[in-house]
CSV table of C-alpha atoms in Angstrom, one decimal:
chain,number,residue,atom,x,y,z
B,248,MET,CA,0.0,0.0,0.0
B,249,PRO,CA,1.2,3.6,-0.5
B,250,GLU,CA,3.1,5.5,2.1
B,251,SER,CA,2.6,8.9,3.8
B,252,ASN,CA,4.9,11.8,3.3
B,253,GLU,CA,8.2,12.2,5.2
B,254,ASN,CA,6.4,13.7,8.1
B,255,GLY,CA,4.0,10.7,8.5
B,256,ASN,CA,0.9,12.7,8.1
B,257,GLY,CA,-0.1,12.1,4.5
B,258,TYR,CA,-0.5,14.6,1.8
B,259,ASP,CA,-2.9,17.6,2.0
B,260,PHE,CA,-3.9,17.6,-1.8
B,261,VAL,CA,-4.4,14.4,-3.7
B,262,VAL,CA,-5.4,14.0,-7.2
B,263,VAL,CA,-6.9,10.7,-8.4
B,264,ALA,CA,-6.9,9.9,-12.1
B,265,ASN,CA,-7.0,6.9,-14.3
B,266,ARG,CA,-3.2,7.7,-15.3
B,267,LEU,CA,-0.4,9.1,-13.4
B,268,ALA,CA,1.1,12.5,-14.3
B,269,VAL,CA,4.1,11.0,-15.7
B,270,ASN,CA,4.9,8.7,-18.7
B,271,HIS,CA,7.7,6.0,-18.8
B,272,VAL,CA,10.1,6.9,-21.5
B,273,THR,CA,13.3,5.1,-22.9
B,274,ASN,CA,16.2,7.5,-23.5
B,275,GLU,CA,18.5,7.6,-26.4
B,276,ASP,CA,21.3,5.8,-24.5
B,277,GLY,CA,18.8,2.9,-23.6
B,278,THR,CA,18.1,4.1,-20.1
B,279,THR,CA,14.6,4.4,-18.9
B,280,GLY,CA,12.9,7.1,-16.7
B,281,TRP,CA,9.9,9.3,-16.3
B,282,GLU,CA,8.8,12.6,-17.8
B,283,ARG,CA,5.8,14.7,-16.8
B,284,SER,CA,2.8,14.2,-19.1
B,285,PRO,CA,2.1,17.2,-21.5
B,286,GLY,CA,-1.7,17.3,-20.8
B,287,GLY,CA,-3.5,20.4,-19.7
B,288,LEU,CA,-4.6,18.6,-16.4
B,289,VAL,CA,-1.0,18.0,-15.3
B,290,THR,CA,-0.1,21.6,-16.3
B,291,ALA,CA,-2.9,23.0,-14.2
B,292,LEU,CA,-2.5,21.0,-11.2
B,293,ALA,CA,1.3,20.3,-10.9
B,294,PRO,CA,2.0,23.9,-9.5
B,295,LEU,CA,-0.7,23.5,-6.9
B,296,MET,CA,0.7,20.0,-5.9
B,297,GLU,CA,4.2,21.4,-5.6
B,298,SER,CA,3.0,24.1,-3.1
B,299,SER,CA,0.7,22.1,-1.1
B,300,GLU,CA,2.2,18.7,-0.2
B,301,GLY,CA,0.6,17.1,-3.2
B,302,ALA,CA,0.3,13.4,-4.3
B,303,TRP,CA,-1.1,12.0,-7.6
B,304,VAL,CA,-2.8,8.5,-7.6
B,305,GLY,CA,-3.1,6.6,-10.9
B,306,TRP,CA,-2.1,3.8,-13.1
B,307,HIS,CA,1.5,4.0,-14.5
B,308,GLY,CA,0.6,2.5,-17.9
B,309,ALA,CA,2.0,-1.0,-17.6
B,310,ALA,CA,-0.3,-3.9,-17.0
B,311,ASP,CA,0.7,-6.6,-14.5
B,312,ASP,CA,3.3,-4.5,-13.0
B,313,VAL,CA,3.5,-3.3,-9.4
B,314,LEU,CA,5.5,-0.2,-8.5
B,315,GLU,CA,6.1,1.4,-5.1
B,316,PRO,CA,5.3,5.1,-4.7
B,317,PHE,CA,8.0,7.5,-5.9
B,318,ASP,CA,8.7,11.0,-6.3
B,319,HIS,CA,9.2,13.0,-9.6
B,320,GLY,CA,10.1,16.6,-9.1
B,321,ASP,CA,8.0,17.9,-6.4
B,322,MET,CA,5.1,15.4,-6.9
B,323,HIS,CA,4.5,12.3,-5.0
B,324,LEU,CA,3.3,9.6,-7.3
B,325,VAL,CA,1.2,6.6,-6.2
B,326,PRO,CA,1.0,3.9,-8.8
B,327,VAL,CA,-2.2,1.8,-8.8
B,328,PRO,CA,-1.6,-1.7,-10.3
B,329,LEU,CA,-3.8,-3.0,-12.9
B,330,SER,CA,-3.8,-6.4,-14.4
B,331,SER,CA,-4.4,-7.2,-18.1
B,332,GLU,CA,-7.7,-8.4,-17.2
B,333,ASP,CA,-8.5,-5.1,-15.4
B,334,ILE,CA,-7.5,-3.2,-18.5
B,335,GLU,CA,-9.7,-5.3,-20.7
B,336,ASP,CA,-12.8,-5.3,-18.4
B,337,TYR,CA,-12.6,-2.1,-16.3
B,338,TYR,CA,-11.0,0.3,-19.0
B,339,GLU,CA,-11.6,-1.0,-22.5
B,340,GLY,CA,-14.8,-2.7,-21.3
B,341,PHE,CA,-17.0,-0.8,-19.0
B,342,SER,CA,-15.3,2.5,-19.2
B,343,ASN,CA,-15.0,2.7,-23.0
B,344,GLY,CA,-17.5,0.1,-24.1
B,345,THR,CA,-20.2,1.0,-21.9
B,346,LEU,CA,-19.9,4.5,-20.5
B,347,TRP,CA,-18.1,6.2,-23.3
B,348,PRO,CA,-20.9,5.5,-26.0
B,349,LEU,CA,-23.7,6.0,-23.5
B,350,TYR,CA,-22.3,9.4,-22.3
B,351,HIS,CA,-21.9,10.5,-26.0
B,352,ASP,CA,-25.6,10.2,-26.9
B,353,VAL,CA,-25.2,6.5,-28.2
B,354,ILE,CA,-23.5,7.5,-31.3
B,355,ALA,CA,-22.2,4.0,-31.1
B,356,ARG,CA,-24.1,1.3,-29.2
B,357,PRO,CA,-23.0,0.7,-25.6
B,358,ASP,CA,-22.5,-2.9,-24.4
B,359,PHE,CA,-23.7,-3.8,-21.0
B,360,HIS,CA,-21.9,-6.9,-19.3
B,361,ARG,CA,-22.1,-7.6,-15.6
B,362,HIS,CA,-18.4,-8.8,-15.4
B,363,TRP,CA,-17.3,-5.5,-16.8
B,364,PHE,CA,-19.1,-3.6,-14.0
B,365,GLU,CA,-17.7,-5.9,-11.4
B,366,ALA,CA,-14.1,-5.2,-12.7
B,367,TYR,CA,-15.1,-1.4,-12.8
B,368,ARG,CA,-16.2,-1.7,-9.1
B,369,ARG,CA,-13.2,-3.6,-8.1
B,370,VAL,CA,-10.7,-1.2,-9.6
B,371,ASN,CA,-12.5,1.9,-8.2
B,372,GLN,CA,-12.2,0.3,-4.8
B,373,ARG,CA,-8.5,-0.2,-5.3
B,374,PHE,CA,-8.1,3.5,-6.3
B,375,ALA,CA,-10.1,4.6,-3.2
B,376,GLU,CA,-8.0,2.4,-0.9
B,377,HIS,CA,-4.7,3.8,-2.2
B,378,THR,CA,-6.1,7.4,-1.9
B,379,ALA,CA,-7.3,6.8,1.7
B,380,GLN,CA,-3.9,5.6,2.7
B,381,VAL,CA,-2.0,8.6,1.2
B,382,ALA,CA,-4.3,11.6,2.1
B,383,ALA,CA,-3.7,13.5,5.3
B,384,PRO,CA,-6.4,14.2,7.8
B,385,LYS,CA,-9.0,16.6,6.4
B,386,ALA,CA,-7.0,16.6,3.0
B,387,THR,CA,-8.7,17.7,-0.2
B,388,VAL,CA,-8.9,15.0,-2.8
B,389,TRP,CA,-9.9,15.7,-6.5
B,390,VAL,CA,-11.1,12.7,-8.5
B,391,GLN,CA,-11.0,12.9,-12.3
B,392,ASP,CA,-13.3,11.5,-14.9
B,393,TYR,CA,-15.7,8.8,-15.8
B,394,GLN,CA,-13.4,5.9,-15.2
B,395,LEU,CA,-13.5,6.6,-11.4
B,396,GLN,CA,-17.2,7.5,-10.8
B,397,LEU,CA,-17.5,5.1,-7.8
B,398,VAL,CA,-14.4,6.4,-6.0
B,399,PRO,CA,-16.0,9.4,-4.2
B,400,ALA,CA,-18.5,7.3,-2.2
B,401,MET,CA,-16.1,4.6,-1.6
B,402,LEU,CA,-13.5,7.1,-0.4
B,403,ARG,CA,-16.0,8.8,1.9
B,404,ASP,CA,-16.8,5.6,3.5
B,405,LEU,CA,-13.1,4.9,4.1
B,406,ARG,CA,-12.2,8.6,5.1
B,407,PRO,CA,-15.2,10.7,6.1
B,408,ASP,CA,-12.9,13.5,7.2
B,409,LEU,CA,-11.9,14.2,3.5
B,410,THR,CA,-13.2,17.0,1.3
B,411,ILE,CA,-13.8,15.3,-2.0
B,412,GLY,CA,-14.3,16.8,-5.5
B,413,PHE,CA,-15.0,15.1,-8.8
B,414,PHE,CA,-14.8,16.4,-12.3
B,415,ASN,CA,-16.4,14.8,-15.3
B,416,HIS,CA,-14.4,15.6,-18.4
B,417,ILE,CA,-17.0,14.1,-20.8
B,418,PRO,CA,-20.6,14.8,-21.4
B,419,PHE,CA,-23.2,13.6,-19.0
B,420,PRO,CA,-26.2,12.1,-20.8
B,421,PRO,CA,-29.9,13.1,-20.6
B,422,PRO,CA,-31.8,11.2,-18.0
B,423,GLY,CA,-33.5,9.1,-20.6
B,424,LEU,CA,-30.3,7.8,-22.1
B,425,PHE,CA,-28.7,7.4,-18.5
B,426,ALA,CA,-31.5,5.3,-17.6
B,427,GLN,CA,-30.4,2.6,-19.9
B,428,LEU,CA,-27.5,1.9,-17.7
B,429,PRO,CA,-28.2,-1.2,-15.6
B,430,TRP,CA,-26.0,0.1,-12.8
B,431,ARG,CA,-27.4,3.7,-12.9
B,432,HIS,CA,-28.1,3.9,-9.2
B,433,SER,CA,-24.6,2.7,-8.3
B,434,VAL,CA,-23.0,5.4,-10.4
B,435,LEU,CA,-25.2,8.0,-9.0
B,436,ARG,CA,-24.4,6.9,-5.4
B,437,GLY,CA,-20.8,6.8,-6.3
B,438,LEU,CA,-20.7,10.5,-7.5
B,439,LEU,CA,-22.7,11.8,-4.7
B,440,GLY,CA,-19.9,10.8,-2.3
B,441,ALA,CA,-18.2,14.0,-3.5
B,442,ASP,CA,-18.8,17.5,-2.0
B,443,LEU,CA,-18.6,19.2,-5.4
B,444,ILE,CA,-19.3,17.5,-8.8
B,445,GLY,CA,-18.0,19.5,-11.8
B,446,PHE,CA,-19.2,19.3,-15.4
B,447,GLN,CA,-18.0,20.9,-18.7
B,448,ARG,CA,-21.5,22.4,-19.6
B,449,ALA,CA,-24.4,23.7,-17.5
B,450,SER,CA,-26.6,21.2,-19.6
B,451,ASP,CA,-24.4,18.2,-18.3
B,452,ALA,CA,-24.8,19.4,-14.7
B,453,SER,CA,-28.5,19.8,-15.2
B,454,ASN,CA,-28.8,16.2,-16.7
B,455,PHE,CA,-27.0,14.8,-13.6
B,456,ARG,CA,-29.2,16.8,-11.1
B,457,ARG,CA,-32.4,15.5,-13.0
B,458,ALA,CA,-31.1,11.9,-13.0
B,459,VAL,CA,-30.5,12.2,-9.2
B,460,HIS,CA,-33.9,13.7,-8.7
B,461,ASN,CA,-35.7,11.2,-10.8
B,462,ARG,CA,-33.9,8.0,-9.9
B,463,MET,CA,-32.9,8.5,-6.3
B,464,GLY,CA,-35.8,10.8,-5.2
B,465,TYR,CA,-33.5,13.3,-3.5
B,466,TYR,CA,-34.5,16.9,-3.1
B,467,VAL,CA,-32.7,19.2,-5.6
B,468,GLU,CA,-32.7,23.0,-5.1
B,469,ASP,CA,-31.0,24.9,-7.8
B,470,GLU,CA,-27.4,23.5,-8.1
B,471,MET,CA,-27.6,21.7,-4.7
B,472,ILE,CA,-28.5,18.2,-4.0
B,473,HIS,CA,-29.7,17.2,-0.5
B,474,VAL,CA,-28.3,13.7,0.2
B,475,PRO,CA,-29.6,12.0,3.3
B,476,LEU,CA,-26.6,10.7,5.3
B,477,GLN,CA,-27.8,7.2,5.8
B,478,THR,CA,-27.8,6.6,1.9
B,479,ASN,CA,-24.0,6.6,2.0
B,480,ALA,CA,-23.7,3.8,4.3
B,481,PRO,CA,-22.5,0.7,2.4
B,482,ASP,CA,-24.3,-2.6,2.6
B,483,HIS,CA,-21.4,-4.7,3.6
B,484,GLY,CA,-23.4,-7.9,3.3
B,485,SER,CA,-23.4,-7.3,-0.4
B,486,PRO,CA,-20.8,-8.7,-2.5
B,487,LEU,CA,-20.4,-5.2,-4.2
B,488,ALA,CA,-20.2,-3.4,-0.8
B,489,GLY,CA,-22.9,-0.8,-1.3
B,490,PHE,CA,-22.8,-0.9,-5.1
B,491,ASN,CA,-25.1,-3.9,-5.6
B,492,ALA,CA,-26.3,-4.3,-9.2
B,493,ASP,CA,-29.5,-5.7,-7.6
B,494,ALA,CA,-30.4,-2.3,-6.2
B,495,ASP,CA,-30.3,-0.9,-9.6
B,496,ARG,CA,-33.4,-3.0,-10.8
B,497,GLY,CA,-35.9,-0.9,-8.9
B,498,THR,CA,-37.9,1.7,-10.8
B,499,ALA,CA,-40.4,2.9,-8.3
B,500,VAL,CA,-38.8,6.1,-6.7
B,501,ARG,CA,-40.6,8.6,-4.6
B,502,VAL,CA,-39.4,12.0,-5.7
B,503,ASN,CA,-39.2,14.5,-2.9
B,504,SER,CA,-40.6,18.0,-3.5
B,505,ALA,CA,-39.3,19.3,-0.2
B,506,PRO,CA,-36.0,19.2,1.8
B,507,PRO,CA,-35.8,16.0,3.9
B,508,ALA,CA,-36.0,16.1,7.6
B,509,GLY,CA,-33.0,15.6,9.9
B,510,VAL,CA,-29.4,15.9,8.8
B,511,ALA,CA,-28.4,15.7,5.1
B,512,ARG,CA,-25.2,16.5,3.1
B,513,LEU,CA,-25.3,19.0,0.5
B,514,VAL,CA,-23.7,18.2,-2.7
B,515,GLU,CA,-23.2,20.8,-5.4
B,516,ALA,CA,-23.3,19.9,-9.1
B,517,LYS,CA,-22.4,22.6,-11.6
B,518,GLU,CA,-20.4,23.6,-14.7
B,519,PHE,CA,-16.6,24.4,-14.5
B,520,PRO,CA,-15.6,24.6,-18.3
B,521,ILE,CA,-12.1,23.4,-18.6
B,522,SER,CA,-9.6,25.2,-20.8
B,523,ILE,CA,-6.0,24.9,-22.0
B,524,ASP,CA,-2.5,26.1,-21.0
B,525,THR,CA,-2.9,29.3,-23.0
B,526,ALA,CA,0.5,30.7,-22.0
B,527,THR,CA,2.5,27.9,-23.4
B,528,ILE,CA,0.6,27.8,-26.7
B,529,THR,CA,1.0,31.6,-27.3
B,530,ALA,CA,4.6,31.4,-26.3
B,531,LEU,CA,5.2,28.6,-28.8
B,532,ALA,CA,3.5,30.6,-31.5
B,533,LYS,CA,6.1,33.4,-31.1
B,534,ARG,CA,9.1,31.2,-31.6
B,535,GLU,CA,10.9,31.9,-34.9
B,536,ASP,CA,11.5,28.1,-35.6
B,537,ILE,CA,7.8,27.4,-35.2
B,538,ILE,CA,6.8,30.4,-37.4
B,539,ALA,CA,9.3,29.0,-40.1
B,540,ARG,CA,7.7,25.5,-39.8
B,541,SER,CA,4.2,26.9,-40.3
B,542,GLN,CA,5.4,28.5,-43.4
B,543,GLU,CA,7.1,25.3,-44.6
B,544,ILE,CA,3.8,23.3,-44.0
B,545,ARG,CA,2.0,25.7,-46.5
B,546,GLU,CA,4.7,25.2,-49.1
B,547,GLU,CA,4.6,21.5,-48.7
B,548,LEU,CA,0.9,21.7,-49.5
B,549,GLY,CA,1.5,23.6,-52.6
B,550,ASN,CA,0.9,27.0,-51.1
B,551,PRO,CA,-3.0,26.9,-51.6
B,552,GLU,CA,-5.1,30.0,-51.0
B,553,THR,CA,-6.8,28.4,-47.9
B,554,VAL,CA,-5.7,25.6,-45.7
B,555,LEU,CA,-8.5,23.7,-43.8
B,556,LEU,CA,-7.5,21.8,-40.8
B,557,GLY,CA,-9.1,19.1,-38.7
B,558,VAL,CA,-7.2,17.7,-35.6
B,559,ASP,CA,-8.8,14.9,-33.7
B,560,ARG,CA,-8.3,11.6,-31.9
B,561,LEU,CA,-9.7,9.0,-34.3
B,562,ASP,CA,-13.1,8.5,-32.7
B,563,TYR,CA,-16.6,8.1,-33.9
B,564,THR,CA,-17.7,11.1,-31.8
B,565,LYS,CA,-15.5,13.5,-33.6
B,566,GLY,CA,-17.5,13.9,-36.8
B,567,ILE,CA,-14.6,13.3,-39.2
B,568,ARG,CA,-16.8,11.5,-41.7
B,569,HIS,CA,-19.2,14.3,-41.8
B,570,ARG,CA,-16.5,16.8,-42.4
B,571,MET,CA,-14.9,14.8,-45.2
B,572,LYS,CA,-18.4,14.4,-46.9
B,573,ALA,CA,-19.0,18.0,-46.8
B,574,TYR,CA,-15.5,18.8,-48.3
B,575,GLU,CA,-15.9,16.2,-50.9
B,576,GLU,CA,-19.2,17.5,-52.1
B,577,LEU,CA,-17.8,21.0,-52.2
B,578,LEU,CA,-15.1,19.8,-54.5
B,579,GLN,CA,-17.6,17.8,-56.6
B,580,ASN,CA,-20.0,20.7,-57.4
B,581,GLY,CA,-17.0,23.1,-58.0
B,582,SER,CA,-17.7,25.4,-55.0
B,583,LEU,CA,-14.0,24.7,-54.0
B,584,THR,CA,-11.2,23.7,-56.3
B,585,VAL,CA,-7.9,22.0,-55.5
B,586,GLY,CA,-5.1,24.5,-55.4
B,587,GLN,CA,-7.4,27.1,-54.1
B,588,VAL,CA,-8.0,25.0,-51.0
B,589,CYS,CA,-6.3,22.0,-49.2
B,590,MET,CA,-7.7,20.0,-46.2
B,591,VAL,CA,-5.3,18.6,-43.7
B,592,GLN,CA,-6.7,15.9,-41.3
B,593,VAL,CA,-4.7,14.8,-38.4
B,594,ALA,CA,-6.2,11.8,-36.7
B,595,SER,CA,-4.2,10.5,-33.7
B,596,PRO,CA,-4.5,6.7,-33.2
B,597,SER,CA,-7.1,5.6,-30.7
B,598,ARG,CA,-8.3,2.2,-29.2
B,599,GLU,CA,-7.0,0.4,-32.2
B,600,GLY,CA,-7.8,-2.9,-30.7
B,601,VAL,CA,-11.6,-2.1,-30.5
B,602,GLU,CA,-13.5,-3.3,-33.6
B,603,SER,CA,-15.6,-0.2,-34.1
B,604,TYR,CA,-12.5,2.0,-34.1
B,605,ARG,CA,-10.7,-0.3,-36.5
B,606,LEU,CA,-13.8,0.0,-38.9
B,607,LEU,CA,-13.8,3.8,-38.6
B,608,LYS,CA,-10.1,3.9,-39.4
B,609,GLU,CA,-10.8,1.7,-42.6
B,610,GLU,CA,-13.7,3.9,-43.6
B,611,ILE,CA,-11.8,7.2,-43.2
B,612,GLU,CA,-8.8,5.9,-45.1
B,613,GLN,CA,-11.1,4.7,-48.0
B,614,THR,CA,-12.7,8.2,-48.0
B,615,VAL,CA,-9.2,10.0,-48.1
B,616,GLY,CA,-8.2,7.6,-51.0
B,617,ARG,CA,-11.3,8.5,-53.0
B,618,ILE,CA,-10.9,12.2,-52.6
B,619,SER,CA,-7.2,12.1,-53.4
B,620,GLY,CA,-7.6,9.8,-56.4
B,621,GLU,CA,-10.5,12.1,-57.9
B,622,PHE,CA,-9.2,15.5,-57.2
B,623,ASP,CA,-5.4,15.5,-56.6
B,624,THR,CA,-3.2,17.3,-59.1
B,625,LEU,CA,0.5,16.8,-59.7
B,626,SER,CA,1.3,20.0,-57.9
B,627,HIS,CA,-1.6,20.2,-55.2
B,628,PRO,CA,-3.1,17.6,-53.0
B,629,ALA,CA,-6.7,17.7,-52.2
B,630,ILE,CA,-6.4,16.3,-48.7
B,631,ARG,CA,-3.4,15.3,-46.6
B,632,TYR,CA,-4.3,12.5,-44.0
B,633,LEU,CA,-2.0,12.2,-41.1
B,634,HIS,CA,-2.6,9.2,-38.8
B,635,HIS,CA,-0.1,10.1,-36.2
B,636,SER,CA,0.3,11.9,-32.8
B,637,TYR,CA,2.5,15.0,-33.0
B,638,PRO,CA,4.4,17.0,-30.3
B,639,ILE,CA,2.9,20.3,-29.2
B,640,GLU,CA,5.5,22.3,-31.3
B,641,GLU,CA,4.3,20.6,-34.7
B,642,MET,CA,0.7,21.1,-33.6
B,643,VAL,CA,1.2,24.9,-33.1
B,644,ALA,CA,2.9,25.1,-36.4
B,645,LEU,CA,-0.1,23.4,-38.0
B,646,TYR,CA,-2.5,25.6,-36.3
B,647,MET,CA,-0.6,28.7,-37.5
B,648,ALA,CA,-0.5,27.3,-41.1
B,649,ALA,CA,-4.4,26.8,-41.2
B,650,ASP,CA,-6.7,29.6,-42.3
B,651,VAL,CA,-9.9,27.5,-41.2
B,652,MET,CA,-10.2,25.2,-38.2
B,653,LEU,CA,-12.9,22.6,-38.5
B,654,VAL,CA,-14.2,21.1,-35.3
B,655,THR,CA,-17.2,19.1,-36.2
B,656,ALA,CA,-17.6,16.7,-33.2
B,657,LEU,CA,-21.0,15.0,-32.9
B,658,ARG,CA,-20.7,15.2,-29.1
B,659,ASP,CA,-17.9,16.4,-27.1
B,660,GLY,CA,-17.4,17.4,-23.4
B,661,MET,CA,-15.2,20.4,-24.4
B,662,ASN,CA,-12.9,20.0,-27.2
B,663,LEU,CA,-9.6,21.8,-26.3
B,664,VAL,CA,-8.4,21.8,-29.9
B,665,ALA,CA,-10.8,24.7,-30.7
B,666,LYS,CA,-9.2,26.6,-28.0
B,667,GLU,CA,-5.7,25.7,-28.9
B,668,TYR,CA,-6.2,26.8,-32.4
B,669,VAL,CA,-7.5,30.2,-31.2
B,670,ALA,CA,-4.5,30.6,-28.8
B,671,ALA,CA,-2.0,29.9,-31.7
B,672,ARG,CA,-3.2,32.7,-33.9
B,673,ARG,CA,-0.6,35.4,-33.7
B,674,GLY,CA,-2.7,38.0,-35.3
B,675,ASP,CA,-6.6,38.2,-35.5
B,676,ASP,CA,-6.9,36.1,-38.7
B,677,GLY,CA,-8.2,32.6,-39.0
B,678,VAL,CA,-11.8,31.3,-38.8
B,679,LEU,CA,-13.1,28.6,-36.4
B,680,VAL,CA,-16.1,26.4,-37.6
B,681,LEU,CA,-17.4,24.8,-34.4
B,682,SER,CA,-19.9,22.2,-33.7
B,683,GLU,CA,-22.7,23.4,-31.3
B,684,PHE,CA,-22.5,20.0,-29.6
B,685,THR,CA,-19.1,20.7,-28.0
B,686,GLY,CA,-18.7,22.3,-24.6
B,687,ALA,CA,-16.4,24.9,-26.3
B,688,ALA,CA,-19.4,26.2,-28.2
B,689,ASP,CA,-20.7,27.7,-24.9
B,690,GLN,CA,-17.8,30.0,-24.6
B,691,LEU,CA,-16.5,30.6,-28.1
B,692,ARG,CA,-19.8,32.1,-29.4
B,693,GLN,CA,-18.1,34.2,-32.2
B,694,ALA,CA,-17.1,30.9,-34.0
B,695,LEU,CA,-19.2,29.8,-36.9
B,696,LEU,CA,-21.5,27.4,-35.0
B,697,ILE,CA,-22.9,24.5,-36.9
B,698,ASN,CA,-25.0,21.3,-36.6
B,699,PRO,CA,-22.5,18.7,-38.0
B,700,HIS,CA,-25.3,16.3,-38.8
B,701,ASP,CA,-26.5,18.8,-41.2
B,702,VAL,CA,-24.1,18.5,-44.2
B,703,ASP,CA,-25.5,21.3,-46.2
B,704,GLU,CA,-25.2,23.6,-43.2
B,705,LEU,CA,-21.6,22.4,-42.7
B,706,LYS,CA,-20.8,23.0,-46.5
B,707,ALA,CA,-22.2,26.6,-46.2
B,708,ALA,CA,-20.1,27.3,-43.0
B,709,ILE,CA,-16.9,26.0,-44.9
B,710,LEU,CA,-17.7,28.2,-47.9
B,711,ARG,CA,-18.3,31.2,-45.6
B,712,ALA,CA,-15.0,30.7,-43.7
B,713,THR,CA,-13.0,30.4,-46.9
B,714,THR,CA,-14.5,33.9,-48.2
B,715,MET,CA,-15.0,35.7,-45.0
B,716,ASP,CA,-14.3,39.4,-45.0
B,717,SER,CA,-11.1,40.2,-43.2
B,718,GLU,CA,-12.7,42.7,-40.8
B,719,ASP,CA,-15.3,40.2,-39.8
B,720,ALA,CA,-12.9,37.5,-39.3
B,721,SER,CA,-10.6,39.9,-37.2
B,722,ALA,CA,-13.4,40.8,-34.9
B,723,ARG,CA,-14.5,37.3,-34.4
B,724,MET,CA,-10.9,36.1,-33.7
B,725,GLU,CA,-10.3,39.0,-31.2
B,726,ASN,CA,-13.2,38.1,-29.2
B,727,LEU,CA,-12.4,34.4,-29.2
B,728,ARG,CA,-8.8,35.1,-28.2
B,729,ARG,CA,-10.0,37.4,-25.3
B,730,GLN,CA,-12.1,34.6,-24.0
B,731,VAL,CA,-9.4,31.9,-24.2
B,732,VAL,CA,-6.6,34.0,-22.7
B,733,HIS,CA,-8.8,35.1,-19.8
B,734,HIS,CA,-10.1,31.6,-19.0
B,735,ASP,CA,-7.2,29.3,-19.1
B,736,VAL,CA,-6.7,25.9,-17.4
B,737,ARG,CA,-5.1,27.4,-14.3
B,738,ARG,CA,-8.2,29.6,-13.8
B,739,TRP,CA,-10.4,26.5,-14.2
B,740,ALA,CA,-8.5,24.6,-11.4
B,741,THR,CA,-8.5,27.6,-9.1
B,742,ASP,CA,-12.2,28.2,-9.5
B,743,PHE,CA,-13.0,24.6,-8.9
B,744,LEU,CA,-10.8,24.2,-5.9
B,745,ASP,CA,-11.8,27.5,-4.5
B,746,ARG,CA,-15.4,26.5,-4.6
B,747,LEU,CA,-14.7,23.1,-3.2
B,748,GLY,CA,-13.0,24.7,-0.2
B,749,GLU,CA,-16.0,26.9,0.5
B,750,LEU,CA,-18.3,23.8,0.8
B,751,THR,CA,-18.7,22.1,4.2
B,752,GLY,CA,-20.5,18.9,3.0
B,753,VAL,CA,-22.9,18.5,5.9
B,754,VAL,CA,-25.7,20.7,7.0
B,755,SER,CA,-28.7,20.5,9.3
B,756,VAL,CA,-32.0,20.6,7.5
B,757,LYS,CA,-35.2,21.3,9.4
B,758,GLY,CA,-38.1,19.0,8.7
């Protein structure tokens, strides 16, 4: 089990995530070591951990491997071991085969398997136990994302002295969709172990509160949920220790229209839109080598008048097929011509062992081949498809090289690519075409907002973006940049933790 800090009191601030804040790397000389992960979450929280005796609990990325806790820089890292079976059932199974498609509006069909949920419960319990061991008395614990939705209640049972926050990085579905989940009550009870539950959008927070009200019968007032204390006591006679699938079969729930009598915990569920490390992106966009690289990219594409760019993880939620269909039809009807325009699509590999992702990859590659074969010229490509992951320096160069950014996700918690594109613009040029089904659409209102399911609307937005008056484009981008600069990822973390610190967790409610 993990150890406490050198004073023996544990750590005052603990982050719990599926992955640790570091990646295992092999150096050029053959030695191995650790390097800090480049993601925005680590960037936001690392400074807070360094100044507050922080620890990070998560899986270190290697199955069937047990590591002792270790320090990296000023962070204490607590590896949670996962077996190959855990990865298959907890991560690839329940997290990404059940929750991911269900929470993304069933764009793909979710699968429901009891042994997947049992693995999910078992791994969540392991995360909770490691966290309980390493947290100082009255510490603040921040649990991250959909893979760990049972941890808050499990942790509260183990350590009721803790202040617990949870943030859901992906959408939360409407109650009608969420009701399909056989273990819906277990997930709701798990999340309600937190004092503060954060979501990307106000609609996601509302969906959660409505699900709690409808399924659990708890009184909900504005953003506050009244949780009777006895509901958090686990049923230790159950093989699932308070997260019994049998309890999820009931449908008759008495919905309370008034606060419960006696003592209840108040749990707040509200939106805290995440953002990016704006300072790093803007600094990279000023580097001479990256500026030169952006110009080189345009030359490699044959110096078209307009470069369209899509950057996505290869996932069925990202709307890549819809984007390519719209582009292909614009080429077919002559609204756009190769040489005038070129599309670049970066699709980083994702879950390649999953059948639905393998089929999506094949379909995208066939579409790219068809467009290239019909419209490429000797000097100008119609489309450049890049099935790779790239370092942030290359991504910033791509953002700077692109005149139009196409973000056409069918459903997305936030979509930080849209914000990265805005941050990378050195001037006030560039146009963002943005799906209204992304969390980013709530903040980036000056983008060209579209319904990606409507291919004609998407085509019209692409045409408008390629011909937009420079003054209109400049005014829009100036507004977008102001929003992204003022609301970066550090402000997101600070806003969440400040609010978490204000909550007491238990209140007396008069009957």
